[in-house]
PDB file of C-alpha atoms in Angstrom:
ATOM      1  CA  MET A   1      23.583  60.048 178.738  1.00  0.00           C
ATOM      2  CA  HIS A   2      26.307  58.115 180.639  1.00  0.00           C
ATOM      3  CA  ASN A   3      23.707  55.453 181.456  1.00  0.00           C
ATOM      4  CA  GLN A   4      22.738  55.040 177.791  1.00  0.00           C
ATOM      5  CA  LEU A   5      26.360  54.760 176.759  1.00  0.00           C
ATOM      6  CA  GLY A   6      26.964  52.249 179.414  1.00  0.00           C
ATOM      7  CA  ARG A   7      24.072  50.148 178.274  1.00  0.00           C
ATOM      8  CA  ARG A   8      25.249  50.325 174.650  1.00  0.00           C
ATOM      9  CA  VAL A   9      28.752  49.171 175.613  1.00  0.00           C
ATOM     10  CA  LEU A  10      27.299  46.317 177.700  1.00  0.00           C
ATOM     11  CA  THR A  11      25.123  45.279 174.790  1.00  0.00           C
ATOM     12  CA  VAL A  12      28.139  45.188 172.384  1.00  0.00           C
ATOM     13  CA  VAL A  13      30.220  43.282 174.873  1.00  0.00           C
ATOM     14  CA  SER A  14      27.465  40.770 175.434  1.00  0.00           C
ATOM     15  CA  ALA A  15      26.981  40.290 171.687  1.00  0.00           C
ATOM     16  CA  ILE A  16      30.729  39.692 171.170  1.00  0.00           C
ATOM     17  CA  GLY A  17      30.688  37.145 174.008  1.00  0.00           C
ATOM     18  CA  VAL A  18      27.708  35.239 172.442  1.00  0.00           C
ATOM     19  CA  LEU A  19      29.398  35.356 169.018  1.00  0.00           C
ATOM     20  CA  PHE A  20      32.680  33.984 170.475  1.00  0.00           C
ATOM     21  CA  ALA A  21      30.918  31.171 172.304  1.00  0.00           C
ATOM     22  CA  THR A  22      28.868  30.308 169.186  1.00  0.00           C
ATOM     23  CA  LEU A  23      32.031  30.236 167.035  1.00  0.00           C
ATOM     24  CA  MET A  24      33.819  28.031 169.577  1.00  0.00           C
ATOM     25  CA  SER A  25      30.851  25.747 169.735  1.00  0.00           C
ATOM     26  CA  GLY A  26      30.564  25.443 166.033  1.00  0.00           C
ATOM     27  CA  THR A  27      34.354  24.664 165.806  1.00  0.00           C
ATOM     28  CA  ALA A  28      34.146  22.005 168.366  1.00  0.00           C
ATOM     29  CA  SER A  29      31.177  20.185 166.750  1.00  0.00           C
ATOM     30  CA  ALA A  30      32.366  20.728 163.135  1.00  0.00           C
ATOM     31  CA  HIS A  31      30.793  18.387 160.568  1.00  0.00           C
ATOM     32  CA  GLY A  32      30.194  19.554 157.072  1.00  0.00           C
ATOM     33  CA  SER A  33      27.906  20.635 154.270  1.00  0.00           C
ATOM     34  CA  THR A  34      27.610  21.015 150.523  1.00  0.00           C
ATOM     35  CA  THR A  35      29.995  23.830 149.670  1.00  0.00           C
ATOM     36  CA  ASP A  36      29.732  23.841 145.841  1.00  0.00           C
ATOM     37  CA  PRO A  37      26.980  24.670 144.956  1.00  0.00           C
ATOM     38  CA  PRO A  38      26.680  26.068 148.488  1.00  0.00           C
ATOM     39  CA  SER A  39      23.847  25.036 150.787  1.00  0.00           C
ATOM     40  CA  ARG A  40      21.658  27.831 151.839  1.00  0.00           C
ATOM     41  CA  ASN A  41      23.135  28.402 155.223  1.00  0.00           C
ATOM     42  CA  TYR A  42      26.755  27.875 154.133  1.00  0.00           C
ATOM     43  CA  GLY A  43      26.259  30.490 151.350  1.00  0.00           C
ATOM     44  CA  CYS A  44      24.772  32.902 153.853  1.00  0.00           C
ATOM     45  CA  TRP A  45      27.720  32.451 156.171  1.00  0.00           C
ATOM     46  CA  ALA A  46      30.207  32.642 153.353  1.00  0.00           C
ATOM     47  CA  ARG A  47      28.698  35.875 151.984  1.00  0.00           C
ATOM     48  CA  TRP A  48      27.819  37.620 155.235  1.00  0.00           C
ATOM     49  CA  GLY A  49      29.589  35.983 158.190  1.00  0.00           C
ATOM     50  CA  SER A  50      32.035  38.809 158.492  1.00  0.00           C
ATOM     51  CA  ASP A  51      29.207  41.460 158.048  1.00  0.00           C
ATOM     52  CA  PHE A  52      26.112  39.783 159.230  1.00  0.00           C
ATOM     53  CA  GLN A  53      24.639  42.917 160.926  1.00  0.00           C
ATOM     54  CA  ASN A  54      24.806  44.960 157.718  1.00  0.00           C
ATOM     55  CA  PRO A  55      21.266  46.334 156.946  1.00  0.00           C
ATOM     56  CA  GLU A  56      22.012  46.201 153.305  1.00  0.00           C
ATOM     57  CA  MET A  57      21.594  42.480 153.404  1.00  0.00           C
ATOM     58  CA  ALA A  58      17.784  42.948 153.703  1.00  0.00           C
ATOM     59  CA  THR A  59      17.725  44.301 150.144  1.00  0.00           C
ATOM     60  CA  LYS A  60      20.743  42.627 148.580  1.00  0.00           C
ATOM     61  CA  ASP A  61      20.135  39.161 149.959  1.00  0.00           C
ATOM     62  CA  PRO A  62      16.711  39.092 151.577  1.00  0.00           C
ATOM     63  CA  MET A  63      16.516  35.328 152.024  1.00  0.00           C
ATOM     64  CA  CYS A  64      19.738  35.344 153.866  1.00  0.00           C
ATOM     65  CA  TRP A  65      18.518  38.364 155.916  1.00  0.00           C
ATOM     66  CA  GLN A  66      15.431  36.458 157.160  1.00  0.00           C
ATOM     67  CA  ALA A  67      17.660  33.539 158.042  1.00  0.00           C
ATOM     68  CA  TRP A  68      20.046  35.605 160.058  1.00  0.00           C
ATOM     69  CA  GLN A  69      17.224  37.301 161.833  1.00  0.00           C
ATOM     70  CA  HIS A  70      15.621  34.074 162.736  1.00  0.00           C
ATOM     71  CA  ASP A  71      18.686  32.349 164.181  1.00  0.00           C
ATOM     72  CA  THR A  72      22.342  33.282 163.609  1.00  0.00           C
ATOM     73  CA  ASN A  73      23.443  29.876 164.794  1.00  0.00           C
ATOM     74  CA  ALA A  74      22.037  28.379 161.586  1.00  0.00           C
ATOM     75  CA  MET A  75      24.845  30.054 159.785  1.00  0.00           C
ATOM     76  CA  TRP A  76      27.632  29.884 162.374  1.00  0.00           C
ATOM     77  CA  ASN A  77      26.761  26.107 162.567  1.00  0.00           C
ATOM     78  CA  TRP A  78      26.433  25.697 158.895  1.00  0.00           C
ATOM     79  CA  ASN A  79      28.178  22.338 159.363  1.00  0.00           C
ATOM     80  CA  GLY A  80      25.668  20.824 161.841  1.00  0.00           C
ATOM     81  CA  LEU A  81      22.442  20.305 159.949  1.00  0.00           C
ATOM     82  CA  TYR A  82      21.820  16.636 160.524  1.00  0.00           C
ATOM     83  CA  ARG A  83      19.516  14.173 162.192  1.00  0.00           C
ATOM     84  CA  GLU A  84      20.452  11.002 164.086  1.00  0.00           C
ATOM     85  CA  ASN A  85      18.915   7.503 163.895  1.00  0.00           C
ATOM     86  CA  VAL A  86      16.936   8.019 160.711  1.00  0.00           C
ATOM     87  CA  GLY A  87      17.729   4.503 159.708  1.00  0.00           C
ATOM     88  CA  GLY A  88      17.753   5.331 155.984  1.00  0.00           C
ATOM     89  CA  ASN A  89      14.037   6.323 156.054  1.00  0.00           C
ATOM     90  CA  HIS A  90      14.661   9.893 154.876  1.00  0.00           C
ATOM     91  CA  GLN A  91      11.257  10.380 153.178  1.00  0.00           C
ATOM     92  CA  GLY A  92       9.402   8.938 156.099  1.00  0.00           C
ATOM     93  CA  THR A  93      11.280  11.097 158.606  1.00  0.00           C
ATOM     94  CA  ILE A  94      11.491  14.494 156.824  1.00  0.00           C
ATOM     95  CA  PRO A  95       8.093  15.942 156.057  1.00  0.00           C
ATOM     96  CA  ASN A  96       7.333  17.858 152.820  1.00  0.00           C
ATOM     97  CA  GLY A  97       8.104  21.502 153.180  1.00  0.00           C
ATOM     98  CA  GLN A  98      10.737  20.847 155.824  1.00  0.00           C
ATOM     99  CA  LEU A  99      13.465  19.219 153.603  1.00  0.00           C
ATOM    100  CA  CYS A 100      15.930  22.133 153.750  1.00  0.00           C
ATOM    101  CA  SER A 101      15.771  22.228 157.589  1.00  0.00           C
ATOM    102  CA  GLY A 102      16.159  18.409 157.904  1.00  0.00           C
ATOM    103  CA  GLY A 103      12.672  18.183 159.352  1.00  0.00           C
ATOM    104  CA  ARG A 104      13.209  21.167 161.617  1.00  0.00           C
ATOM    105  CA  THR A 105      16.201  19.654 163.262  1.00  0.00           C
ATOM    106  CA  GLY A 106      18.405  21.336 165.805  1.00  0.00           C
ATOM    107  CA  ASP A 107      15.394  22.505 167.935  1.00  0.00           C
ATOM    108  CA  GLY A 108      14.219  24.636 164.980  1.00  0.00           C
ATOM    109  CA  ARG A 109      17.541  26.359 164.439  1.00  0.00           C
ATOM    110  CA  TYR A 110      17.365  25.702 160.698  1.00  0.00           C
ATOM    111  CA  ASN A 111      13.698  26.356 160.046  1.00  0.00           C
ATOM    112  CA  SER A 112      14.449  29.544 158.087  1.00  0.00           C
ATOM    113  CA  LEU A 113      16.123  27.528 155.391  1.00  0.00           C
ATOM    114  CA  ASP A 114      12.665  26.106 154.367  1.00  0.00           C
ATOM    115  CA  ALA A 115      11.480  29.708 153.626  1.00  0.00           C
ATOM    116  CA  VAL A 116      10.221  30.033 149.952  1.00  0.00           C
ATOM    117  CA  GLY A 117      11.691  32.852 148.003  1.00  0.00           C
ATOM    118  CA  ALA A 118      14.540  34.083 145.846  1.00  0.00           C
ATOM    119  CA  TRP A 119      17.556  32.464 147.451  1.00  0.00           C
ATOM    120  CA  GLN A 120      20.806  33.455 145.750  1.00  0.00           C
ATOM    121  CA  MET A 121      21.681  31.038 143.048  1.00  0.00           C
ATOM    122  CA  ALA A 122      24.977  29.507 141.839  1.00  0.00           C
ATOM    123  CA  ASN A 123      25.159  29.319 138.035  1.00  0.00           C
ATOM    124  CA  LYS A 124      25.956  25.806 136.840  1.00  0.00           C
ATOM    125  CA  SER A 125      26.247  23.969 133.585  1.00  0.00           C
ATOM    126  CA  ASN A 126      23.878  20.950 133.324  1.00  0.00           C
ATOM    127  CA  ARG A 127      26.837  18.668 133.947  1.00  0.00           C
ATOM    128  CA  PHE A 128      28.686  19.776 137.094  1.00  0.00           C
ATOM    129  CA  THR A 129      30.698  18.468 139.997  1.00  0.00           C
ATOM    130  CA  LEU A 130      29.037  18.730 143.463  1.00  0.00           C
ATOM    131  CA  THR A 131      31.260  19.027 146.499  1.00  0.00           C
ATOM    132  CA  VAL A 132      30.586  18.141 150.061  1.00  0.00           C
ATOM    133  CA  THR A 133      33.056  19.370 152.635  1.00  0.00           C
ATOM    134  CA  ASP A 134      33.578  17.027 155.618  1.00  0.00           C
ATOM    135  CA  GLN A 135      35.484  18.915 158.311  1.00  0.00           C
ATOM    136  CA  ALA A 136      35.360  16.037 160.792  1.00  0.00           C
ATOM    137  CA  ARG A 137      36.227  13.401 158.207  1.00  0.00           C
ATOM    138  CA  HIS A 138      33.242  11.147 159.126  1.00  0.00           C
ATOM    139  CA  GLY A 139      33.299   9.276 155.878  1.00  0.00           C
ATOM    140  CA  ALA A 140      30.161   8.520 153.928  1.00  0.00           C
ATOM    141  CA  ASP A 141      27.999   5.380 153.611  1.00  0.00           C
ATOM    142  CA  TYR A 142      26.521   7.157 150.567  1.00  0.00           C
ATOM    143  CA  LEU A 143      25.674  10.439 148.960  1.00  0.00           C
ATOM    144  CA  TYR A 144      22.346  10.925 147.283  1.00  0.00           C
ATOM    145  CA  VAL A 145      21.908  13.981 144.955  1.00  0.00           C
ATOM    146  CA  TYR A 146      18.424  15.045 143.837  1.00  0.00           C
ATOM    147  CA  VAL A 147      17.389  17.927 141.555  1.00  0.00           C
ATOM    148  CA  THR A 148      13.959  19.452 141.298  1.00  0.00           C
ATOM    149  CA  ARG A 149      11.864  18.495 138.267  1.00  0.00           C
ATOM    150  CA  GLN A 150      11.421  21.033 135.487  1.00  0.00           C
ATOM    151  CA  GLY A 151       8.293  23.172 136.232  1.00  0.00           C
ATOM    152  CA  PHE A 152       8.939  23.300 139.967  1.00  0.00           C
ATOM    153  CA  ASN A 153       9.052  26.903 141.065  1.00  0.00           C
ATOM    154  CA  PRO A 154      11.028  27.368 144.318  1.00  0.00           C
ATOM    155  CA  LEU A 155      10.128  31.065 144.223  1.00  0.00           C
ATOM    156  CA  THR A 156       6.540  30.215 145.116  1.00  0.00           C
ATOM    157  CA  GLN A 157       6.444  26.465 146.178  1.00  0.00           C
ATOM    158  CA  PRO A 158       7.702  24.781 149.298  1.00  0.00           C
ATOM    159  CA  LEU A 159      10.044  21.789 148.511  1.00  0.00           C
ATOM    160  CA  GLY A 160       8.555  18.305 148.711  1.00  0.00           C
ATOM    161  CA  TRP A 161       9.799  14.828 147.941  1.00  0.00           C
ATOM    162  CA  ASN A 162       7.606  14.632 144.826  1.00  0.00           C
ATOM    163  CA  ASN A 163       9.330  17.617 143.377  1.00  0.00           C
ATOM    164  CA  LEU A 164      12.669  15.851 143.376  1.00  0.00           C
ATOM    165  CA  GLU A 165      14.385  13.346 141.088  1.00  0.00           C
ATOM    166  CA  LEU A 166      17.406  11.360 142.149  1.00  0.00           C
ATOM    167  CA  VAL A 167      20.154  12.106 139.545  1.00  0.00           C
ATOM    168  CA  ALA A 168      23.283  10.834 141.218  1.00  0.00           C
ATOM    169  CA  GLN A 169      24.468   8.597 144.115  1.00  0.00           C
ATOM    170  CA  THR A 170      27.650   7.075 145.535  1.00  0.00           C
ATOM    171  CA  GLY A 171      28.543   4.018 147.504  1.00  0.00           C
ATOM    172  CA  LYS A 172      30.661   4.137 150.556  1.00  0.00           C
ATOM    173  CA  LEU A 173      33.410   6.766 150.666  1.00  0.00           C
ATOM    174  CA  ALA A 174      36.554   6.660 152.896  1.00  0.00           C
ATOM    175  CA  PRO A 175      37.010   9.595 155.279  1.00  0.00           C
ATOM    176  CA  ALA A 176      38.342  12.684 153.595  1.00  0.00           C
ATOM    177  CA  GLY A 177      38.153  16.420 153.659  1.00  0.00           C
ATOM    178  CA  THR A 178      35.894  16.610 150.537  1.00  0.00           C
ATOM    179  CA  TYR A 179      33.724  14.256 148.569  1.00  0.00           C
ATOM    180  CA  GLN A 180      32.734  14.954 144.835  1.00  0.00           C
ATOM    181  CA  VAL A 181      29.906  13.664 142.809  1.00  0.00           C
ATOM    182  CA  ASN A 182      29.491  14.169 139.045  1.00  0.00           C
ATOM    183  CA  VAL A 183      25.863  15.366 138.415  1.00  0.00           C
ATOM    184  CA  ASN A 184      23.950  15.337 135.178  1.00  0.00           C
ATOM    185  CA  ALA A 185      20.794  17.577 135.359  1.00  0.00           C
ATOM    186  CA  GLY A 186      19.648  16.533 131.915  1.00  0.00           C
ATOM    187  CA  SER A 187      17.751  19.155 129.979  1.00  0.00           C
ATOM    188  CA  ARG A 188      16.687  21.234 132.949  1.00  0.00           C
ATOM    189  CA  SER A 189      17.074  25.019 132.595  1.00  0.00           C
ATOM    190  CA  GLY A 190      16.716  27.958 134.867  1.00  0.00           C
ATOM    191  CA  ARG A 191      16.257  28.045 138.691  1.00  0.00           C
ATOM    192  CA  HIS A 192      16.357  24.752 140.499  1.00  0.00           C
ATOM    193  CA  VAL A 193      17.090  23.247 143.969  1.00  0.00           C
ATOM    194  CA  VAL A 194      19.852  20.556 144.295  1.00  0.00           C
ATOM    195  CA  TYR A 195      19.071  18.441 147.363  1.00  0.00           C
ATOM    196  CA  THR A 196      21.926  16.339 148.878  1.00  0.00           C
ATOM    197  CA  ILE A 197      21.762  13.694 151.521  1.00  0.00           C
ATOM    198  CA  TRP A 198      25.036  12.730 153.061  1.00  0.00           C
ATOM    199  CA  GLN A 199      24.843   9.602 155.257  1.00  0.00           C
ATOM    200  CA  ALA A 200      27.901   9.792 157.529  1.00  0.00           C
ATOM    201  CA  SER A 201      29.740   6.552 158.374  1.00  0.00           C
ATOM    202  CA  HIS A 202      30.857   7.103 161.988  1.00  0.00           C
ATOM    203  CA  MET A 203      27.283   6.719 163.206  1.00  0.00           C
ATOM    204  CA  ASP A 204      23.724   6.864 161.968  1.00  0.00           C
ATOM    205  CA  GLN A 205      23.806  10.532 161.164  1.00  0.00           C
ATOM    206  CA  SER A 206      22.129  11.969 158.113  1.00  0.00           C
ATOM    207  CA  TYR A 207      22.803  15.444 156.692  1.00  0.00           C
ATOM    208  CA  TYR A 208      20.409  17.336 154.413  1.00  0.00           C
ATOM    209  CA  PHE A 209      21.448  20.320 152.233  1.00  0.00           C
ATOM    210  CA  CYS A 210      19.474  22.581 149.843  1.00  0.00           C
ATOM    211  CA  SER A 211      21.516  24.338 147.228  1.00  0.00           C
ATOM    212  CA  ASP A 212      19.933  26.851 144.876  1.00  0.00           C
ATOM    213  CA  VAL A 213      21.196  26.731 141.240  1.00  0.00           C
ATOM    214  CA  ASN A 214      20.616  28.275 137.835  1.00  0.00           C
ATOM    215  CA  PHE A 215      21.177  25.757 135.078  1.00  0.00           C
ATOM    216  CA  THR A 216      22.794  27.499 132.070  1.00  0.00           C
ATOM    217  CA  GLY A 217      22.686  24.529 129.600  1.00  0.00           C
TER     218      GLY A 217
END
């Protein structure tokens, strides 16, 4: 009995140590993400970061549950989903079906974000303002905002470049805490994916964000 209790205590202490190290690592290497509408891993962190071991997540938020089970660091490091030295060749670098993970960047840390299913959606009017949070104030060479074409079904289809339409873009943006883009989704309705590329200015560092939305008109 005492041995079992000792093992449980050791397991809890070890988990706390790993969590603390992860949090410190994420803070030290802070970058950014789309926070409105939230990217998949930022949304999972915002909803469950303080309660990520709650088994109710499996039924209330199953796509986040599978992401937390795959790699908790994908959520603790919600601000680190990027690739370096892409040279602007996003479509040539990121394969179809891997857009939400940035082509399985981070040694596969973010692979769960490519999973097909009912990710929680943010309700948005067809004209909305998208916000990227830049914790490190890298600045932006540009932001590209894509939206899935009407008829694409993210519940059953993996996301590919042919499913997307570029609907907004910016020029160079000075370093700031947030960047905002006005987006017009046209006549789209229902469930869609908003795909954002943020090209940071401090070096050739490209960020890729999938945000799930429900267009209300």
